[in-house]
Amino acid sequence: MILSMIGHQVTGILYVMSACLCFLIITPRFTYSNNRRKLLFVAILALLSLSYLSLETIDPFIYCIHLIPISIVLASLFEGTIAGIATWIAFNFGNIFILGNDIWPTMLASTVLLCMGLVFHRTQVERSTFLQINLLAFTLTTVYLLVFLLCYEDWPSIEGSPIGLIVIGTYISTMLVSYIYYHVKNQEKLREELYDAEKYQVIGQLAASISHEVRNPLTTAHGFLQLMRNEKLSRDVLEKYRSFAIEGIDQANSIITDYLNFAKPTVGNHDIVHIQAAIDSLISMVSPLCVLSKVELNIKHYTAYPVYVKGDTKKFQQSLLNIMKNAIESMPDGGHLRVSTWCDNEGVHIQIQDTGVGMSEYEIKRIGMPFYTTKEKGTGLGLMVVVSSVRAMNGKISYYSRPREGTTCVLQFRRMHQN
């Protein structure tokens, strides 16, 4: 008899613990709103309750004084109204319609337990320590057992049953479930706090970087504007200072624009981008840089017919221009810059290949990360904007490189079929 009772209790608590662990493992992996989190709890509870009621041999009395209080304490105390009420409905339904137990003892005791659990959830749980949580769970279980046993009239059917042992098992199980649930939820809370701390740290770094990068050109512009106060300056010098001041302001504006593009990389105009035409239009912008750096530019389109993708033409061109400028700057002693395009079953491919200094595996992994750059005077903004813009166009960007062997950048987009 005793072994049978213990077996029923162990089986029941294993199902309850399985529901807890499934819920606590799944929720941190996804971003759930509070209501969706509660609905997930209800779904897992319903699935495991159905499995338990249909697959296991159940002792009706143990179900009433062991499983019901543990489950309702867990749901109402830790998860609140939706989960608590759903658990109350599920277990009372199983108790009445599947096991055929007396309605009123369980209904009354579980209702009192649910109400107290929800009150404690709203007023105590968030600021309670582990010992206080255990005390609350112990109190709720005690109240349930007292109400149930006082209202229970079918004592002859349980004559000879070790009630004391079952009650002790209920307390032990409640403490065990509370221990697991509290500590796993505490780890989840610490994970969220760590994420928030990292997020605020990045925001602080971003703000510091913006102020530093913008202050430099503005300081330069301010200096030249002050120099322009000198009435003895010639017209040529005055014009030179004015152009330097405007250049500094334009540089600051460009930095701010890059930050905004990175922060909100949406494709504003859903244009149809003509790939070949967009790339060919960049030749006039890139050629002077190639001449100054002794770089030979070669553009080849392997697909004869026009190729189109969906996106913002200006941002697409700006992304390619950033990549090509980086490629030219990686060849200080001259070299070859090859740009090629082609189509296949996977989509539209754009390859930009240089013969520059190349990159290590570590550098490739950090491409597009905030504040990372290999340039002495770089900000890392260019490739950040490129990566964000390409993703906003539902594209992919890949880099292949080795030190002193050059770098290959490949962009891939979905092809649009024109009628």
CSV table of C-alpha atoms in Angstrom, one decimal:
chain,number,residue,atom,x,y,z
A,1,MET,CA,0.0,0.0,0.0
A,2,ILE,CA,2.7,2.4,1.0
A,3,LEU,CA,4.8,1.7,-2.0
A,4,SER,CA,1.8,2.1,-4.3
A,5,MET,CA,1.0,5.5,-2.7
A,6,ILE,CA,4.6,6.7,-3.1
A,7,GLY,CA,4.6,5.5,-6.7
A,8,HIS,CA,1.5,7.5,-7.5
A,9,GLN,CA,3.0,10.6,-5.9
A,10,VAL,CA,6.3,10.3,-7.7
A,11,THR,CA,4.6,9.8,-11.0
A,12,GLY,CA,2.4,12.9,-10.5
A,13,ILE,CA,5.2,15.1,-9.3
A,14,LEU,CA,7.3,14.1,-12.3
A,15,TYR,CA,4.6,15.3,-14.7
A,16,VAL,CA,4.3,18.6,-12.8
A,17,MET,CA,8.1,19.0,-12.9
A,18,SER,CA,8.1,18.2,-16.6
A,19,ALA,CA,5.6,20.9,-17.3
A,20,CYS,CA,7.7,23.4,-15.3
A,21,LEU,CA,10.9,22.6,-17.0
A,22,CYS,CA,9.3,22.6,-20.5
A,23,PHE,CA,7.9,26.0,-19.8
A,24,LEU,CA,11.0,27.4,-18.3
A,25,ILE,CA,13.3,26.1,-21.0
A,26,ILE,CA,11.1,27.3,-23.9
A,27,THR,CA,10.3,30.8,-22.7
A,28,PRO,CA,13.8,32.3,-22.5
A,29,ARG,CA,14.6,31.2,-26.1
A,30,PHE,CA,11.8,33.4,-27.5
A,31,THR,CA,10.5,36.9,-27.0
A,32,TYR,CA,7.1,36.5,-25.4
A,33,SER,CA,4.8,39.1,-24.2
A,34,ASN,CA,3.2,38.5,-20.8
A,35,ASN,CA,-0.1,37.2,-22.2
A,36,ARG,CA,1.6,34.9,-24.7
A,37,ARG,CA,3.8,33.6,-21.9
A,38,LYS,CA,0.6,32.7,-19.9
A,39,LEU,CA,-0.9,31.0,-23.0
A,40,LEU,CA,2.2,28.9,-23.5
A,41,PHE,CA,2.0,27.8,-19.8
A,42,VAL,CA,-1.7,26.8,-20.4
A,43,ALA,CA,-0.8,24.8,-23.6
A,44,ILE,CA,2.0,22.8,-21.8
A,45,LEU,CA,-0.3,22.2,-18.9
A,46,ALA,CA,-3.1,21.0,-21.1
A,47,LEU,CA,-0.8,18.7,-23.0
A,48,LEU,CA,0.8,17.0,-20.0
A,49,SER,CA,-2.5,16.9,-18.1
A,50,LEU,CA,-4.1,15.0,-21.0
A,51,SER,CA,-1.2,12.6,-21.1
A,52,TYR,CA,-1.3,12.0,-17.4
A,53,LEU,CA,-5.1,11.4,-17.2
A,54,SER,CA,-5.1,9.2,-20.3
A,55,LEU,CA,-1.9,7.2,-19.8
A,56,GLU,CA,-1.4,6.8,-16.0
A,57,THR,CA,-3.1,4.7,-13.3
A,58,ILE,CA,-4.4,7.4,-10.9
A,59,ASP,CA,-5.4,7.1,-7.3
A,60,PRO,CA,-8.4,9.6,-6.9
A,61,PHE,CA,-7.5,10.5,-3.3
A,62,ILE,CA,-3.8,11.2,-4.1
A,63,TYR,CA,-5.0,13.3,-7.1
A,64,CYS,CA,-7.0,15.5,-4.8
A,65,ILE,CA,-4.6,16.0,-1.9
A,66,HIS,CA,-1.3,15.8,-3.9
A,67,LEU,CA,-1.5,16.9,-7.5
A,68,ILE,CA,-4.2,19.6,-7.3
A,69,PRO,CA,-2.6,21.7,-4.5
A,70,ILE,CA,0.9,21.4,-6.0
A,71,SER,CA,-0.3,22.5,-9.5
A,72,ILE,CA,-2.6,25.3,-8.4
A,73,VAL,CA,0.1,26.7,-6.0
A,74,LEU,CA,2.6,26.6,-8.8
A,75,ALA,CA,0.4,28.3,-11.4
A,76,SER,CA,-1.3,30.9,-9.3
A,77,LEU,CA,1.6,31.9,-7.1
A,78,PHE,CA,4.3,32.2,-9.9
A,79,GLU,CA,2.4,32.8,-13.1
A,80,GLY,CA,-0.7,34.7,-12.1
A,81,THR,CA,-4.4,34.9,-13.2
A,82,ILE,CA,-4.5,33.3,-16.6
A,83,ALA,CA,-2.3,30.3,-15.7
A,84,GLY,CA,-3.9,29.9,-12.2
A,85,ILE,CA,-7.5,29.9,-13.5
A,86,ALA,CA,-6.6,27.5,-16.4
A,87,THR,CA,-5.0,25.1,-13.9
A,88,TRP,CA,-8.0,25.3,-11.6
A,89,ILE,CA,-10.4,24.5,-14.5
A,90,ALA,CA,-8.2,21.7,-15.8
A,91,PHE,CA,-7.7,19.8,-12.5
A,92,ASN,CA,-11.3,20.2,-11.4
A,93,PHE,CA,-12.5,19.0,-14.7
A,94,GLY,CA,-10.3,15.9,-14.4
A,95,ASN,CA,-11.4,15.4,-10.8
A,96,ILE,CA,-15.1,15.5,-11.5
A,97,PHE,CA,-15.6,14.1,-15.0
A,98,ILE,CA,-12.7,11.7,-15.3
A,99,LEU,CA,-12.1,10.4,-11.8
A,100,GLY,CA,-15.6,10.9,-10.5
A,101,ASN,CA,-14.7,12.3,-7.1
A,102,ASP,CA,-17.0,14.3,-4.9
A,103,ILE,CA,-17.4,17.8,-6.3
A,104,TRP,CA,-17.5,20.1,-3.3
A,105,PRO,CA,-14.4,19.3,-1.2
A,106,THR,CA,-12.0,19.8,-4.1
A,107,MET,CA,-14.0,22.7,-5.6
A,108,LEU,CA,-14.1,24.6,-2.4
A,109,ALA,CA,-10.5,23.9,-1.3
A,110,SER,CA,-9.1,24.7,-4.8
A,111,THR,CA,-11.1,27.9,-5.1
A,112,VAL,CA,-9.8,29.1,-1.7
A,113,LEU,CA,-6.3,28.1,-2.8
A,114,LEU,CA,-6.6,29.9,-6.1
A,115,CYS,CA,-7.8,33.2,-4.6
A,116,MET,CA,-5.0,33.2,-2.0
A,117,GLY,CA,-2.4,32.3,-4.6
A,118,LEU,CA,-3.5,35.2,-6.9
A,119,VAL,CA,-3.4,37.6,-4.0
A,120,PHE,CA,0.1,36.5,-2.9
A,121,HIS,CA,1.2,36.7,-6.6
A,122,ARG,CA,0.1,40.3,-6.8
A,123,THR,CA,1.4,41.5,-3.4
A,124,GLN,CA,4.3,39.3,-2.3
A,125,VAL,CA,6.1,37.2,-5.0
A,126,GLU,CA,8.0,39.8,-6.8
A,127,ARG,CA,9.8,41.1,-3.7
A,128,SER,CA,10.0,37.8,-1.8
A,129,THR,CA,13.1,35.8,-1.0
A,130,PHE,CA,13.4,32.1,-1.6
A,131,LEU,CA,12.5,31.3,2.0
A,132,GLN,CA,9.5,33.6,1.9
A,133,ILE,CA,8.4,31.9,-1.3
A,134,ASN,CA,8.6,28.5,0.4
A,135,LEU,CA,6.7,29.8,3.4
A,136,LEU,CA,3.9,31.1,1.1
A,137,ALA,CA,3.8,27.8,-0.8
A,138,PHE,CA,3.7,25.9,2.5
A,139,THR,CA,0.9,28.2,3.8
A,140,LEU,CA,-1.2,27.7,0.7
A,141,THR,CA,-0.8,24.0,0.7
A,142,THR,CA,-1.8,23.8,4.4
A,143,VAL,CA,-4.9,25.9,3.8
A,144,TYR,CA,-6.0,23.7,0.9
A,145,LEU,CA,-5.5,20.5,2.9
A,146,LEU,CA,-7.4,21.7,5.9
A,147,VAL,CA,-10.4,22.9,3.8
A,148,PHE,CA,-10.4,19.7,1.8
A,149,LEU,CA,-10.0,17.3,4.7
A,150,LEU,CA,-12.7,19.1,6.7
A,151,CYS,CA,-15.2,18.9,3.9
A,152,TYR,CA,-14.3,15.4,2.7
A,153,GLU,CA,-17.0,12.9,3.8
A,154,ASP,CA,-16.0,9.7,2.0
A,155,TRP,CA,-13.6,8.6,4.7
A,156,PRO,CA,-14.6,4.9,4.5
A,157,SER,CA,-13.2,4.6,0.9
A,158,ILE,CA,-9.7,5.6,2.1
A,159,GLU,CA,-9.7,3.5,5.3
A,160,GLY,CA,-6.2,2.1,5.9
A,161,SER,CA,-4.6,4.6,3.6
A,162,PRO,CA,-1.5,6.3,5.0
A,163,ILE,CA,-2.9,9.8,4.9
A,164,GLY,CA,0.0,11.2,6.9
A,165,LEU,CA,2.5,9.9,4.4
A,166,ILE,CA,0.5,11.4,1.5
A,167,VAL,CA,0.3,14.8,3.2
A,168,ILE,CA,4.1,14.7,3.9
A,169,GLY,CA,4.7,13.9,0.3
A,170,THR,CA,2.5,16.8,-0.8
A,171,TYR,CA,4.6,19.2,1.3
A,172,ILE,CA,7.9,17.8,0.1
A,173,SER,CA,6.7,18.0,-3.6
A,174,THR,CA,5.5,21.6,-3.1
A,175,MET,CA,8.8,22.6,-1.7
A,176,LEU,CA,10.7,20.8,-4.5
A,177,VAL,CA,8.6,22.4,-7.3
A,178,SER,CA,8.9,25.8,-5.6
A,179,TYR,CA,12.7,25.4,-5.4
A,180,ILE,CA,13.1,24.5,-9.1
A,181,TYR,CA,10.7,27.1,-10.3
A,182,TYR,CA,12.1,29.9,-8.2
A,183,HIS,CA,15.7,29.3,-9.1
A,184,VAL,CA,15.1,28.9,-12.8
A,185,LYS,CA,13.0,32.0,-12.9
A,186,ASN,CA,15.7,33.8,-11.0
A,187,GLN,CA,18.2,32.8,-13.6
A,188,GLU,CA,15.8,34.0,-16.3
A,189,LYS,CA,15.6,37.4,-14.5
A,190,LEU,CA,19.4,37.6,-14.2
A,191,ARG,CA,19.7,36.9,-17.9
A,192,GLU,CA,17.2,39.7,-18.7
A,193,GLU,CA,19.1,42.1,-16.4
A,194,LEU,CA,22.4,41.2,-18.1
A,195,TYR,CA,20.8,41.8,-21.5
A,196,ASP,CA,19.5,45.2,-20.4
A,197,ALA,CA,23.0,46.1,-19.0
A,198,GLU,CA,24.7,45.1,-22.3
A,199,LYS,CA,22.1,47.1,-24.2
A,200,TYR,CA,22.6,50.2,-22.1
A,201,GLN,CA,26.4,49.8,-22.4
A,202,VAL,CA,26.1,49.7,-26.2
A,203,ILE,CA,23.8,52.8,-26.2
A,204,GLY,CA,26.4,54.6,-24.0
A,205,GLN,CA,29.2,53.6,-26.4
A,206,LEU,CA,27.2,54.7,-29.4
A,207,ALA,CA,26.4,58.1,-27.8
A,208,ALA,CA,30.1,58.5,-26.9
A,209,SER,CA,31.2,57.6,-30.4
A,210,ILE,CA,28.7,60.0,-32.0
A,211,SER,CA,29.8,62.9,-29.8
A,212,HIS,CA,33.5,62.1,-30.5
A,213,GLU,CA,33.1,61.7,-34.3
A,214,VAL,CA,30.8,64.7,-34.8
A,215,ARG,CA,32.9,67.0,-32.5
A,216,ASN,CA,36.0,66.6,-34.6
A,217,PRO,CA,34.7,68.1,-37.9
A,218,LEU,CA,32.6,70.6,-36.0
A,219,THR,CA,35.7,71.8,-34.1
A,220,THR,CA,37.5,72.2,-37.4
A,221,ALA,CA,34.7,74.2,-38.9
A,222,HIS,CA,34.4,76.3,-35.8
A,223,GLY,CA,38.2,77.1,-36.0
A,224,PHE,CA,38.0,78.2,-39.6
A,225,LEU,CA,35.0,80.3,-39.0
A,226,GLN,CA,36.9,82.1,-36.2
A,227,LEU,CA,39.8,82.7,-38.5
A,228,MET,CA,37.4,84.3,-41.0
A,229,ARG,CA,36.9,87.1,-38.6
A,230,ASN,CA,40.3,88.5,-39.5
A,231,GLU,CA,39.6,91.5,-41.7
A,232,LYS,CA,43.1,91.4,-43.2
A,233,LEU,CA,42.5,88.0,-45.0
A,234,SER,CA,42.7,88.0,-48.8
A,235,ARG,CA,39.7,87.0,-50.8
A,236,ASP,CA,41.4,83.7,-51.8
A,237,VAL,CA,42.3,82.7,-48.2
A,238,LEU,CA,38.8,83.7,-47.0
A,239,GLU,CA,37.3,81.5,-49.7
A,240,LYS,CA,39.6,78.6,-48.7
A,241,TYR,CA,38.6,78.9,-45.1
A,242,ARG,CA,35.0,79.0,-46.0
A,243,SER,CA,35.3,75.8,-48.1
A,244,PHE,CA,37.1,74.1,-45.2
A,245,ALA,CA,34.3,75.1,-42.8
A,246,ILE,CA,31.6,73.9,-45.1
A,247,GLU,CA,33.5,70.6,-45.6
A,248,GLY,CA,33.7,70.1,-41.8
A,249,ILE,CA,30.0,70.6,-41.4
A,250,ASP,CA,29.2,68.3,-44.4
A,251,GLN,CA,31.4,65.6,-42.8
A,252,ALA,CA,29.6,65.9,-39.5
A,253,ASN,CA,26.2,65.7,-41.3
A,254,SER,CA,27.5,62.6,-43.2
A,255,ILE,CA,28.4,60.9,-39.9
A,256,ILE,CA,25.0,61.6,-38.4
A,257,THR,CA,23.3,60.3,-41.6
A,258,ASP,CA,25.4,57.1,-41.4
A,259,TYR,CA,24.3,56.5,-37.7
A,260,LEU,CA,20.7,57.1,-38.6
A,261,ASN,CA,20.9,54.7,-41.5
A,262,PHE,CA,22.4,52.1,-39.2
A,263,ALA,CA,19.8,52.7,-36.5
A,264,LYS,CA,16.9,52.4,-38.9
A,265,PRO,CA,18.0,50.5,-42.0
A,266,THR,CA,14.6,50.4,-43.6
A,267,VAL,CA,14.3,50.6,-47.4
A,268,GLY,CA,12.2,53.7,-47.8
A,269,ASN,CA,11.5,53.5,-51.5
A,270,HIS,CA,10.6,50.0,-52.7
A,271,ASP,CA,12.0,50.6,-56.2
A,272,ILE,CA,13.0,48.2,-58.8
A,273,VAL,CA,16.8,48.4,-59.0
A,274,HIS,CA,18.5,47.7,-62.4
A,275,ILE,CA,21.6,46.0,-61.2
A,276,GLN,CA,23.8,46.6,-64.3
A,277,ALA,CA,22.8,50.2,-64.7
A,278,ALA,CA,23.2,51.0,-60.9
A,279,ILE,CA,26.7,49.5,-60.9
A,280,ASP,CA,27.8,51.2,-64.2
A,281,SER,CA,26.6,54.6,-62.8
A,282,LEU,CA,29.2,54.3,-60.1
A,283,ILE,CA,32.1,54.2,-62.5
A,284,SER,CA,32.3,58.0,-62.7
A,285,MET,CA,32.6,58.2,-58.9
A,286,VAL,CA,35.1,55.4,-58.4
A,287,SER,CA,37.4,56.0,-61.4
A,288,PRO,CA,39.1,59.1,-59.9
A,289,LEU,CA,39.9,57.2,-56.7
A,290,CYS,CA,41.3,54.3,-58.7
A,291,VAL,CA,43.5,56.7,-60.7
A,292,LEU,CA,44.9,58.3,-57.5
A,293,SER,CA,45.6,54.9,-56.0
A,294,LYS,CA,46.9,53.3,-59.2
A,295,VAL,CA,44.1,50.7,-59.1
A,296,GLU,CA,42.8,49.1,-62.3
A,297,LEU,CA,39.0,48.9,-62.4
A,298,ASN,CA,37.3,46.1,-64.3
A,299,ILE,CA,33.5,45.7,-64.4
A,300,LYS,CA,32.0,42.6,-66.0
A,301,HIS,CA,28.3,41.6,-66.3
A,302,TYR,CA,28.0,37.9,-67.2
A,303,THR,CA,24.2,38.1,-67.7
A,304,ALA,CA,23.4,39.8,-71.0
A,305,TYR,CA,19.8,40.7,-70.2
A,306,PRO,CA,18.8,43.3,-67.6
A,307,VAL,CA,18.6,42.0,-64.0
A,308,TYR,CA,16.4,43.6,-61.4
A,309,VAL,CA,16.0,43.4,-57.6
A,310,LYS,CA,13.7,45.1,-55.2
A,311,GLY,CA,15.1,47.8,-53.0
A,312,ASP,CA,16.2,51.4,-52.7
A,313,THR,CA,18.5,52.4,-55.7
A,314,LYS,CA,20.3,55.1,-53.8
A,315,LYS,CA,21.0,53.0,-50.7
A,316,PHE,CA,22.0,50.1,-53.0
A,317,GLN,CA,24.5,52.3,-54.8
A,318,GLN,CA,25.8,53.8,-51.5
A,319,SER,CA,26.4,50.3,-50.2
A,320,LEU,CA,28.4,49.3,-53.3
A,321,LEU,CA,30.3,52.5,-53.2
A,322,ASN,CA,31.3,51.9,-49.6
A,323,ILE,CA,32.5,48.4,-50.4
A,324,MET,CA,34.5,49.6,-53.5
A,325,LYS,CA,36.1,52.5,-51.6
A,326,ASN,CA,37.2,50.1,-48.9
A,327,ALA,CA,38.6,47.8,-51.5
A,328,ILE,CA,40.6,50.7,-53.1
A,329,GLU,CA,41.9,51.8,-49.7
A,330,SER,CA,43.2,48.3,-49.0
A,331,MET,CA,45.5,48.6,-52.1
A,332,PRO,CA,47.8,51.5,-51.2
A,333,ASP,CA,50.4,50.4,-53.7
A,334,GLY,CA,48.0,49.8,-56.5
A,335,GLY,CA,46.3,46.6,-57.7
A,336,HIS,CA,43.1,45.3,-59.4
A,337,LEU,CA,39.5,45.9,-58.5
A,338,ARG,CA,37.1,43.5,-60.3
A,339,VAL,CA,33.3,43.8,-60.1
A,340,SER,CA,31.2,41.1,-61.7
A,341,THR,CA,27.5,40.2,-61.7
A,342,TRP,CA,25.6,37.1,-62.7
A,343,CYS,CA,22.3,35.2,-62.2
A,344,ASP,CA,21.6,31.6,-61.3
A,345,ASN,CA,18.9,29.6,-59.5
A,346,GLU,CA,19.9,31.1,-56.1
A,347,GLY,CA,19.3,34.7,-57.3
A,348,VAL,CA,21.4,37.7,-58.3
A,349,HIS,CA,25.1,37.8,-57.3
A,350,ILE,CA,27.5,40.8,-57.2
A,351,GLN,CA,31.1,40.0,-56.5
A,352,ILE,CA,33.7,42.7,-55.6
A,353,GLN,CA,37.2,41.4,-55.5
A,354,ASP,CA,40.5,43.3,-54.7
A,355,THR,CA,44.2,42.4,-54.5
A,356,GLY,CA,44.8,44.3,-51.3
A,357,VAL,CA,46.2,43.5,-47.9
A,358,GLY,CA,43.4,41.1,-47.0
A,359,MET,CA,41.9,40.2,-43.7
A,360,SER,CA,42.3,37.5,-41.0
A,361,GLU,CA,39.4,35.3,-39.9
A,362,TYR,CA,39.1,37.4,-36.7
A,363,GLU,CA,38.7,40.5,-38.8
A,364,ILE,CA,36.1,38.9,-41.1
A,365,LYS,CA,33.9,37.8,-38.2
A,366,ARG,CA,33.8,41.4,-36.9
A,367,ILE,CA,32.8,43.0,-40.1
A,368,GLY,CA,29.7,45.2,-39.6
A,369,MET,CA,30.0,45.2,-35.8
A,370,PRO,CA,29.7,48.6,-34.1
A,371,PHE,CA,32.9,50.5,-33.4
A,372,TYR,CA,35.1,48.1,-35.3
A,373,THR,CA,37.4,49.3,-38.1
A,374,THR,CA,40.9,48.4,-39.4
A,375,LYS,CA,41.5,52.0,-40.6
A,376,GLU,CA,43.5,54.5,-38.5
A,377,LYS,CA,40.9,57.2,-39.0
A,378,GLY,CA,37.8,55.1,-39.6
A,379,THR,CA,34.7,54.9,-37.5
A,380,GLY,CA,33.4,51.5,-38.7
A,381,LEU,CA,30.2,53.2,-39.8
A,382,GLY,CA,30.5,52.4,-43.5
A,383,LEU,CA,30.3,48.6,-43.3
A,384,MET,CA,27.7,48.8,-40.5
A,385,VAL,CA,25.4,50.8,-42.9
A,386,VAL,CA,26.2,48.4,-45.7
A,387,VAL,CA,25.3,45.3,-43.7
A,388,SER,CA,22.1,46.9,-42.4
A,389,SER,CA,21.0,48.1,-45.9
A,390,VAL,CA,21.7,44.8,-47.6
A,391,ARG,CA,19.6,43.0,-44.9
A,392,ALA,CA,16.8,45.5,-45.3
A,393,MET,CA,16.7,44.5,-49.0
A,394,ASN,CA,16.4,40.9,-48.0
A,395,GLY,CA,19.9,40.3,-49.3
A,396,LYS,CA,23.0,38.4,-48.0
A,397,ILE,CA,26.6,39.6,-47.8
A,398,SER,CA,29.6,37.4,-47.4
A,399,TYR,CA,33.4,38.1,-47.2
A,400,TYR,CA,36.2,35.8,-48.2
A,401,SER,CA,39.8,36.8,-47.5
A,402,ARG,CA,43.3,35.9,-46.3
A,403,PRO,CA,46.1,38.2,-45.2
A,404,ARG,CA,48.1,39.6,-48.2
A,405,GLU,CA,45.9,37.7,-50.7
A,406,GLY,CA,43.1,40.3,-51.2
A,407,THR,CA,39.4,40.2,-50.3
A,408,THR,CA,36.3,39.0,-52.1
A,409,CYS,CA,32.8,40.4,-51.1
A,410,VAL,CA,29.7,38.7,-52.5
A,411,LEU,CA,26.2,40.1,-52.3
A,412,GLN,CA,23.2,38.0,-53.1
A,413,PHE,CA,19.6,39.2,-53.7
A,414,ARG,CA,16.4,37.7,-54.9
A,415,ARG,CA,15.8,38.4,-58.5
A,416,MET,CA,12.7,40.2,-59.7
A,417,HIS,CA,11.1,38.9,-63.0
A,418,GLN,CA,10.0,41.7,-65.2
A,419,ASN,CA,7.1,41.2,-67.6
